Coordinates of C-alpha atoms and ligand atoms in Angstrom, one line a residue:
X843 CA 118.2 3.2 135.5
X844 CA 114.6 2.9 134.1
X845 CA 112.5 0.3 135.9
X846 CA 110.7 -2.4 133.9
X847 CA 107.4 -0.9 135.1
X848 CA 108.5 2.5 133.8
X849 CA 109.6 1.0 130.5
X850 CA 106.4 -0.9 130.1
X851 CA 104.3 2.4 130.8
X852 CA 106.4 4.1 128.3
X853 CA 105.6 1.3 125.6
X854 CA 101.8 1.6 126.6
X855 CA 102.0 5.3 125.9
X856 CA 103.7 4.8 122.5
X857 CA 101.4 2.2 121.4
X858 CA 98.4 4.2 122.4
X859 CA 99.3 6.6 119.8
X860 CA 100.5 4.2 117.3
X861 CA 97.5 2.1 117.4
X862 CA 94.9 4.7 117.3
X863 CA 94.4 4.5 113.3
X864 CA 94.1 0.7 113.5
X865 CA 91.5 1.2 116.3
X866 CA 89.5 3.7 114.4
X867 CA 89.7 1.7 111.0
X868 CA 87.1 -1.1 111.3
X869 CA 86.3 -3.6 108.9
X870 CA 83.3 -6.2 108.6
X871 CA 84.0 -9.7 108.7
X872 CA 81.4 -12.4 108.1
X873 CA 82.2 -15.7 109.9
X874 CA 80.4 -17.9 107.2
X875 CA 82.6 -16.5 104.4
X876 CA 85.8 -16.7 106.4
X877 CA 85.1 -20.3 107.2
X878 CA 84.7 -21.0 103.3
X879 CA 88.0 -19.0 102.6
X880 CA 90.3 -18.8 105.5
X881 CA 89.2 -19.3 109.0
X882 CA 92.5 -17.8 110.4
X883 CA 90.9 -14.4 109.2
X884 CA 88.8 -14.9 112.5
X885 CA 91.6 -15.6 115.0
X886 CA 93.3 -12.7 117.0
X887 CA 90.6 -10.2 116.2
X888 CA 89.2 -7.3 118.4
X889 CA 85.6 -6.3 118.2
X890 CA 85.4 -2.8 116.4
X891 CA 81.7 -2.5 117.8
X892 CA 79.5 -3.3 120.7
X893 CA 77.5 -6.2 119.8
X894 CA 73.9 -6.5 121.2
X895 CA 71.5 -9.5 120.8
X896 CA 69.6 -9.3 117.5
X897 CA 66.8 -11.3 118.9
X898 CA 65.8 -13.3 122.0
X899 CA 68.5 -15.9 122.6
X900 CA 67.3 -18.6 122.6
X901 CA 64.9 -17.5 120.0
X902 CA 62.0 -19.7 121.2
X903 CA 61.1 -21.8 124.2
X904 CA 62.8 -25.3 123.3
X905 CA 63.4 -28.8 124.7
X906 CA 66.1 -29.3 127.0
X907 CA 65.8 -33.0 126.7
X908 CA 64.9 -35.7 124.1
X909 CA 61.4 -36.8 125.3
X910 CA 57.9 -36.0 125.6
X911 CA 56.2 -32.6 125.4
X912 CA 53.3 -32.6 127.6
X913 CA 50.9 -30.3 129.5
X914 CA 51.9 -30.4 133.1
X915 CA 48.5 -30.5 134.2
X916 CA 47.7 -33.6 132.5
X917 CA 50.1 -35.4 134.7
X918 CA 48.9 -33.9 138.0
X919 CA 47.6 -37.4 139.3
X920 CA 50.2 -39.5 137.8
X921 CA 51.7 -42.2 140.0
X922 CA 53.9 -45.3 139.4
X923 CA 51.0 -47.4 140.2
X924 CA 48.6 -45.3 138.2
X925 CA 50.5 -43.6 135.4
X926 CA 48.8 -41.3 133.1
X927 CA 48.3 -42.4 129.6
X928 CA 48.7 -39.9 126.9
X929 CA 48.0 -40.1 123.2
X930 CA 51.2 -40.0 121.0
X931 CA 51.3 -37.1 118.2
X932 CA 53.6 -36.4 115.4
X933 CA 57.4 -36.3 116.3
X934 CA 59.0 -32.7 116.5
X935 CA 62.5 -32.8 115.5
X936 CA 64.9 -29.9 116.1
X937 CA 64.6 -27.5 113.4
X938 CA 60.7 -27.9 113.0
X939 CA 57.5 -26.4 114.4
X940 CA 55.1 -28.9 115.7
X941 CA 51.4 -28.8 115.7
X942 CA 49.7 -27.3 119.0
X943 CA 49.3 -30.0 121.6
X944 CA 45.6 -30.7 122.9
X945 CA 44.9 -32.1 126.4
X946 CA 45.8 -35.8 126.7
X947 CA 48.3 -35.7 124.0
X948 CA 52.2 -36.2 124.2
X949 CA 54.4 -35.3 121.5
X950 CA 57.8 -37.0 120.9
X951 CA 60.2 -34.1 120.8
X952 CA 64.0 -33.7 120.4
X953 CA 66.6 -31.5 122.2
X954 CA 66.5 -28.0 120.8
X955 CA 63.1 -28.3 118.9
X956 CA 60.2 -25.5 119.7
X957 CA 58.0 -26.7 122.4
X958 CA 54.6 -26.8 120.8
X959 CA 51.8 -24.6 121.6
X960 CA 49.7 -25.9 124.5
X961 CA 52.8 -27.9 125.9
X962 CA 54.7 -26.5 129.0
X963 CA 56.9 -29.3 130.2
X964 CA 59.3 -32.0 128.8
X965 CA 59.2 -35.6 130.2
X966 CA 62.6 -37.4 129.5
X967 CA 62.2 -40.2 127.0
X968 CA 63.8 -42.6 129.5
X969 CA 61.1 -41.7 132.2
X970 CA 58.3 -43.1 130.2
X971 CA 56.7 -46.5 130.3
X972 CA 58.2 -47.8 127.8
X973 CA 61.4 -45.9 127.9
X974 CA 61.3 -45.3 124.2
X975 CA 59.6 -43.2 121.5
X976 CA 56.2 -44.6 120.2
X977 CA 54.5 -43.9 117.0
X978 CA 51.4 -41.6 116.3
X979 CA 48.2 -43.0 117.8
X980 CA 50.1 -45.3 120.4
X981 CA 49.8 -44.5 124.1
X982 CA 52.7 -43.4 126.5
X983 CA 52.4 -44.0 130.0
X984 CA 53.9 -41.5 132.2
X985 CA 54.3 -42.5 135.9
X986 CA 55.0 -39.0 137.7
X987 CA 53.7 -35.5 137.6
X988 CA 56.0 -32.6 136.6
X989 CA 56.1 -28.9 137.4
X990 CA 55.3 -26.7 134.6
X991 CA 58.4 -25.5 132.7
X992 CA 60.4 -28.6 133.4
X993 CA 63.3 -29.0 131.0
X994 CA 62.0 -26.0 129.0
X995 CA 64.6 -23.7 127.9
X996 CA 62.9 -20.4 127.9
X997 CA 63.0 -17.7 125.1
X998 CA 65.4 -15.0 125.8
X999 CA 66.7 -17.0 128.9
X1000 CA 70.2 -16.7 127.9
X1001 CA 69.9 -12.9 126.5
X1002 CA 66.9 -10.8 125.6
X1003 CA 66.8 -8.8 122.6
X1004 CA 69.1 -5.9 122.9
X1005 CA 71.2 -6.9 125.7
X1006 CA 74.9 -6.5 125.3
X1007 CA 76.7 -9.6 124.1
X1008 CA 80.2 -8.0 124.0
X1009 CA 81.5 -4.6 124.3
X1010 CA 83.8 -2.7 121.6
X1011 CA 87.4 -3.5 122.1
X1012 CA 86.7 -7.2 123.2
X1013 CA 89.2 -9.7 121.9
X1014 CA 87.5 -12.6 120.0
X1015 CA 88.3 -16.2 120.8
X1016 CA 86.4 -19.2 120.1
X1017 CA 83.7 -18.3 122.9
X1018 CA 83.3 -15.0 121.5
X1019 CA 82.6 -15.9 118.1
X1020 CA 80.2 -18.4 119.1
X1021 CA 78.1 -16.0 121.3
X1022 CA 78.1 -13.4 118.4
X1023 CA 76.8 -16.1 116.0
X1024 CA 74.3 -17.4 118.5
X1025 CA 73.0 -13.8 119.1
X1026 CA 72.0 -13.6 115.4
X1027 CA 74.8 -11.7 113.9
X1028 CA 76.2 -13.1 110.4
X1029 CA 78.8 -10.4 110.2
X1030 CA 80.4 -7.8 112.7
X1031 CA 82.8 -5.0 112.5
X1032 CA 86.4 -5.7 113.8
X1033 CA 89.2 -3.6 114.1
X1034 CA 91.8 -3.6 111.4
X1035 CA 94.8 -5.7 112.4
X1036 CA 97.8 -3.6 113.8
X1037 CA 100.4 -3.7 110.7
X1038 CA 103.9 -4.6 112.5
X1039 CA 107.1 -4.6 110.5
X1040 CA 109.7 -6.9 112.5
X1041 CA 113.4 -6.5 111.7
X1042 CA 116.5 -8.6 112.5
X1043 CA 119.7 -7.0 112.0
X1044 CA 123.6 -7.6 112.3
X1045 CA 126.4 -8.8 110.1
X1046 CA 126.4 -12.2 111.9
X1047 CA 123.2 -13.3 110.1
X1048 CA 124.9 -13.2 106.6
X1049 CA 126.4 -16.7 105.8
X1050 CA 130.1 -17.4 106.7
X1051 CA 132.2 -18.9 109.1
X1052 CA 131.4 -16.4 111.8
X1053 CA 127.6 -16.4 110.8
X1054 CA 124.7 -17.8 112.9
X1055 CA 121.1 -18.7 112.1
X1056 CA 118.4 -15.8 112.6
X1057 CA 116.5 -16.9 115.6
X1058 CA 114.9 -13.5 116.4
X1059 CA 113.0 -12.7 113.4
X1060 CA 110.9 -15.6 113.5
X1061 CA 110.2 -15.3 117.3
X1062 CA 109.1 -11.8 116.6
X1063 CA 107.0 -12.6 113.8
X1064 CA 105.2 -15.5 115.3
X1065 CA 104.6 -13.8 118.7
X1066 CA 103.0 -10.7 117.1
X1067 CA 101.1 -12.8 114.7
X1068 CA 99.7 -14.7 117.6
X1069 CA 98.8 -11.3 119.2
X1070 CA 96.6 -10.5 116.3
X1071 CA 98.9 -8.3 114.2
X1072 CA 99.3 -8.3 110.6
X1073 CA 103.3 -8.9 110.4
X1074 CA 105.6 -8.3 107.6
X1075 CA 109.3 -9.0 108.1
X1076 CA 112.7 -7.6 107.2
X1077 CA 116.2 -9.2 107.6
X1078 CA 119.2 -6.8 107.5
X1079 CA 122.3 -9.1 107.6
X1080 CA 124.7 -6.2 107.9
X1081 CA 125.9 -3.6 110.2
X1082 CA 125.6 -0.6 107.6
X1083 CA 123.5 2.1 109.4
X1084 CA 122.8 4.0 106.2
X1085 CA 121.6 0.9 104.2
X1086 CA 119.5 -0.2 107.3
X1087 CA 117.8 3.4 107.4
X1088 CA 117.1 3.2 103.6
X1089 CA 115.9 -0.3 103.9
X1090 CA 113.4 0.8 106.7
X1091 CA 112.4 4.2 104.8
X1092 CA 111.5 2.0 101.7
X1093 CA 109.7 -0.9 103.7
X1094 CA 107.7 1.8 105.8
X1095 CA 106.7 3.7 102.6
X1096 CA 105.4 0.5 101.1
X1097 CA 103.8 -0.9 104.0
X1098 CA 102.5 1.8 106.1
X1099 CA 103.2 0.0 109.6
X1100 CA 101.7 1.1 112.7
X1101 CA 104.9 -0.3 114.7
X1102 CA 108.2 -1.5 113.8
X1103 CA 109.9 -3.9 116.2
X1104 CA 113.8 -4.5 115.7
X1105 CA 116.4 -7.0 117.4
X1106 CA 119.9 -6.3 118.0
X1107 CA 122.4 -3.5 117.4
X1108 CA 121.5 -1.5 120.3
X1109 CA 124.1 -1.9 123.0
X1110 CA 127.8 -0.6 123.4
X1111 CA 129.7 -2.3 120.7
X1112 CA 131.4 -0.6 117.8
X1113 CA 128.7 -1.7 115.3
X1114 CA 125.4 -1.1 116.8
X1115 CA 123.5 -0.6 113.6
X1116 CA 119.8 0.1 114.8
X1117 CA 121.3 2.5 117.3
X1118 CA 123.4 4.2 114.7
X1119 CA 120.6 4.5 112.1
X1120 CA 117.7 5.3 114.3
X1121 CA 119.0 7.5 117.3
X1122 CA 119.5 10.3 114.9
X1123 CA 116.0 10.1 113.8
X1124 CA 114.4 10.0 117.2
X1125 CA 114.9 6.5 118.9
X1126 CA 115.7 6.7 122.5
X1127 CA 118.1 4.0 123.5
X1128 CA 119.2 3.2 127.0
X1129 CA 119.4 0.4 129.4
X1130 CA 116.6 -0.8 131.8
X1131 CA 116.8 -2.7 134.8
X1132 CA 116.0 -5.9 133.6
X1133 CA 118.0 -9.0 132.7
X1134 CA 117.5 -10.4 130.2
X1135 CA 116.7 -7.5 128.1
X1136 CA 118.7 -4.6 129.6
X1137 CA 119.4 -2.7 126.5
X1138 CA 116.1 -1.2 125.0
X1139 CA 115.1 1.5 122.6
X1140 CA 111.9 3.1 121.9
X1141 CA 110.2 6.0 120.5
X1142 CA 108.7 7.7 117.5
X1143 CA 111.2 7.6 114.7
X1144 CA 111.2 9.5 111.4
X1145 CA 111.0 6.7 108.8
X1146 CA 109.7 7.0 105.2
X1147 CA 109.0 10.9 105.9
X1148 CA 106.7 10.3 109.0
X1149 CA 107.1 9.4 112.5
X1150 CA 106.6 5.8 113.3
X1151 CA 106.5 4.0 116.7
X1152 CA 109.7 1.9 116.9
X1153 CA 110.3 -0.5 119.7
X1154 CA 114.0 -1.8 119.7
X1155 CA 115.0 -4.9 121.4
X1156 CA 118.3 -6.4 122.2
X1157 CA 119.6 -9.3 120.0
X1158 CA 120.0 -12.3 122.3
X1159 CA 117.1 -14.5 121.5
X1160 CA 116.1 -15.0 125.0
X1161 CA 116.3 -11.2 125.5
X1162 CA 113.9 -10.9 122.6
X1163 CA 111.3 -13.5 124.0
X1164 CA 111.4 -12.2 127.6
X1165 CA 111.2 -8.6 126.3
X1166 CA 108.1 -9.6 124.0
X1167 CA 106.5 -11.3 127.3
X1168 CA 107.3 -8.6 130.0
X1169 CA 107.0 -5.7 127.9
X1170 CA 106.0 -5.7 124.3
X1171 CA 103.1 -8.2 124.3
X1172 CA 102.1 -6.9 127.8
X1173 CA 101.8 -3.4 126.7
X1174 CA 100.0 -4.2 123.4
X1175 CA 97.3 -6.2 125.1
X1176 CA 96.8 -3.4 127.5
X1177 CA 96.4 -0.8 124.5
X1178 CA 94.7 -3.0 122.2
X1179 CA 91.9 -5.0 124.4
X1180 CA 92.5 -3.1 127.9
X1181 CA 93.4 -6.5 129.3
X1182 CA 94.9 -6.0 132.8
X1183 CA 98.1 -7.7 133.6
X1184 CA 97.4 -11.1 135.1
X1185 CA 97.6 -11.1 138.9
X1186 CA 101.0 -12.4 140.0
X1187 CA 101.0 -15.9 141.2
X1188 CA 103.6 -16.8 144.0
X1189 CA 105.2 -20.3 143.8
X1190 CA 108.4 -21.4 145.8
X1191 CA 111.5 -21.8 143.9
X1192 CA 112.8 -25.4 143.6
X1193 CA 116.4 -24.2 143.9
X1194 CA 118.2 -21.2 144.9
X1195 CA 119.0 -18.8 142.2
X1196 CA 121.3 -15.5 142.2
X1197 CA 120.6 -12.4 140.1
X1198 CA 122.6 -9.2 139.2
X1199 CA 122.2 -6.3 141.7
X1200 CA 119.6 -3.4 140.7
X1201 CA 118.2 -5.7 137.8
X1202 CA 114.8 -7.4 137.9
X1203 CA 115.6 -10.9 136.6
X1204 CA 113.4 -13.2 134.7
X1205 CA 114.2 -16.8 135.0
X1206 CA 112.7 -19.4 132.7
X1207 CA 111.0 -21.9 135.0
X1208 CA 109.0 -25.1 134.6
X1209 CA 106.1 -25.5 137.1
X1210 CA 105.8 -28.8 138.8
X1211 CA 103.3 -30.3 141.1
X1212 CA 104.2 -31.7 144.4
X1213 CA 102.4 -33.2 147.4
X1214 CA 102.6 -29.8 149.2
X1215 CA 101.6 -27.7 145.9
X1216 CA 103.5 -26.3 143.0
X1217 CA 107.3 -25.5 142.7
X1218 CA 109.1 -23.5 140.1
X1219 CA 112.3 -25.4 138.8
X1220 CA 114.7 -23.3 136.8
X1221 CA 115.1 -24.4 133.3
X1222 CA 118.6 -23.7 131.8
X1223 CA 120.9 -20.8 133.1
X1224 CA 120.3 -17.2 133.2
X1225 CA 122.1 -16.4 130.1
X1226 CA 120.1 -14.5 127.5
X1227 CA 121.9 -16.7 124.6
X1228 CA 120.6 -20.0 126.1
X1229 CA 117.6 -20.3 123.7
X1230 CA 117.6 -24.1 123.6
X1231 CA 116.2 -24.5 126.9
X1232 CA 113.3 -21.9 126.5
X1233 CA 110.8 -24.5 124.9
X1234 CA 111.1 -26.5 128.0
X1235 CA 110.1 -23.7 130.3
X1236 CA 106.2 -22.7 131.0
X1237 CA 106.7 -19.8 133.0
X1238 CA 108.9 -16.8 133.9
X1239 CA 109.9 -16.2 137.6
X1240 CA 110.5 -12.7 138.5
X1241 CA 113.4 -12.0 140.8
X1242 CA 113.0 -8.5 142.2
X1243 CA 115.6 -5.8 141.5
X1244 CA 116.4 -5.6 145.1
X1245 CA 117.3 -9.2 145.5
X1246 CA 120.7 -10.6 144.6
X1247 CA 119.9 -14.4 145.6
X1248 CA 116.6 -16.0 146.2
X1249 CA 116.9 -19.4 148.3
X1250 CA 115.2 -22.6 147.6
X1251 CA 111.7 -22.5 148.8
X1252 CA 111.2 -18.7 148.7
X1253 CA 108.1 -17.8 146.8
X1254 CA 108.6 -15.8 143.5
X1255 CA 106.2 -14.2 141.1
X1256 CA 105.4 -16.5 138.2
X1257 CA 104.0 -15.4 134.7
X1258 CA 102.8 -17.9 132.4
X1259 CA 104.5 -17.9 128.8
X1260 CA 103.6 -19.9 125.7
X1261 CA 99.9 -18.4 125.8
X1262 CA 98.6 -20.7 123.0
X1263 CA 99.7 -24.0 124.5
X1264 CA 99.7 -23.6 128.2
X1265 CA 99.3 -27.5 128.9
X1266 CA 101.9 -28.7 126.5
X1267 CA 103.4 -31.9 127.3
X1268 CA 106.8 -31.8 129.2
X1269 CA 109.8 -32.5 126.9
X1270 CA 113.2 -33.5 127.6
X1271 CA 116.3 -33.5 125.1
X1272 CA 117.9 -36.9 124.8
Ligands
LIG1075 N1 129.9 -3.6 126.7 C1 128.7 -3.8 127.0 N2 128.5 -4.9 126.2 C2 127.1 -5.3 126.1 C3 126.2 -4.9 127.2 C4 126.5 -3.7 127.7 O1 125.9 -3.2 128.5 N3 127.7 -3.3 127.8 N4 125.1 -5.3 127.2 C5 125.0 -6.8 126.9 C6 123.4 -7.4 126.9 S1 122.8 -7.6 128.3 C7 122.9 -7.6 125.6 S2 121.5 -8.1 125.7 C8 123.5 -7.5 124.4 C9 122.6 -6.6 123.5 O2 123.3 -6.3 122.2 P1 122.6 -5.7 121.1 O3 121.2 -5.4 121.3 O4 123.5 -4.7 120.6 O5 122.5 -7.0 120.2 P2 123.6 -7.6 119.2 O6 124.9 -7.2 119.9 O7 123.2 -7.2 117.8 O8 123.4 -9.1 119.5 C10 123.6 -9.6 120.7 C11 123.5 -11.1 120.8 O9 122.7 -11.6 120.1 C12 123.0 -12.4 118.9 N5 121.9 -12.1 117.9 C13 121.7 -10.9 117.4 N6 120.7 -10.9 116.5 C14 120.3 -12.2 116.4 C15 119.2 -13.1 115.7 N7 118.6 -12.4 114.8 N8 119.2 -14.3 116.0 C16 120.1 -14.9 116.6 N9 121.0 -14.3 117.5 C17 120.9 -13.1 117.3 C18 124.2 -11.8 118.5 O10 125.0 -12.6 117.7 C19 124.8 -11.7 119.9 O11 125.6 -12.7 120.3 O12 124.8 -6.8 124.3 C20 125.8 -7.2 125.6 N10 126.8 -6.4 125.4
LIG1076 O1 120.2 -7.6 129.0 MO1 120.9 -8.9 128.2 O2 119.4 -9.1 127.4 O3 121.2 -10.1 129.4 O4 121.7 -10.5 127.3

């Protein structure tokens, strides 16, 4: 049986080809325009070029404190008993260039304002006598010497002109956008978002006494949108393979997706609509050594007259979510941003669990702090239909394939879920 690691490697290879076009097709994005129109355009993007500092960062020597711009030499002999008195000149607010400072003068200067020519140190306003700003022409007494350079933020001290801010392929979060803006770029090239078509399937999704709500389509759409994809969705509430194939041909022709992700219809039943529709067109369906998420399909599939990468997930909602975390999003991150898998963290289980032989099991757990360190408390049972407990979990615990039981207190590998809200408050039903 295919291992989880081997199936993930296979998805990495599939996505590497599938996302090559999106990687090559960059588009220019200007944060100011996006902020005025739709700030979500900036979220989940990946750099399509390497970005270097357009100028020195900071662009000029500037004050680190609200205070007095001085010549350090003027204060060489200052003591509390014999403070040096300096003539106050015009104030320098941030955003303005002050006049050059002569010997014997002190300019009121605000944090971030350019240090005036002639000055080489800043004395915080609270260190003056009095500890407040004075008007031009008055005299401020300063009771201590300061080394030249005190509270001066040097031009280029963060990054010099031309230095690398971020490499091509880097994912852009709040800190990255801030660094790009600060480094003097009003616009940068980003990769086109991968276009992903998500599809839910099965007659049970149609209204009726044996019908159920569709939980998978929204899960797939939100997870992949959160990962930076441009997602479109398609519900197929039937078990007719020809109808599914025709619907996929039409949508693939219309949307030109880089990737199609389906849920349901791939196991051993008499009506496995995804398997029946797509196996003849190239989808490779099998069972991997994972629970939940055993049935899996992948491969290039002939749709709309061309080969399209398809990942087919089993239909149980927890199987979809665990498959997303362990396989799809993990492989997508690796291909799209080069992000390595987070190093596994070992946490003892709060209670013993059993696991099917030969299957890597992923249990939903909640991390709880105890005086002796964190413990992993299983949330809900192992069944892949138990979706209601999923939002109460904050991580997945991996039970290795060779284990059929893990005792309370034994350490297990933990991976976080809910990437956007890792610190969500704990919540209980009732
Ligand atoms: N004889 C066997 N039966 C099953 C096997 C097996 O190996 N041999 N594997 C089981 C496992 S494990 C899983 S997981 C499921 C996977 O089945 P499918 O991928 O074919 O998915 P479906 O049969 O279509 O659905 C499974 C389950 O999930 C519900 N479902 C489907 N779509 C949705 C949706 N959009 N929203 C909410 N719930 C959905 C569906 O009603 C079923 O209950 O097969 C086992 N059987
Ligand atoms: O492998 Mo299935 O996903 O347990 O229900």
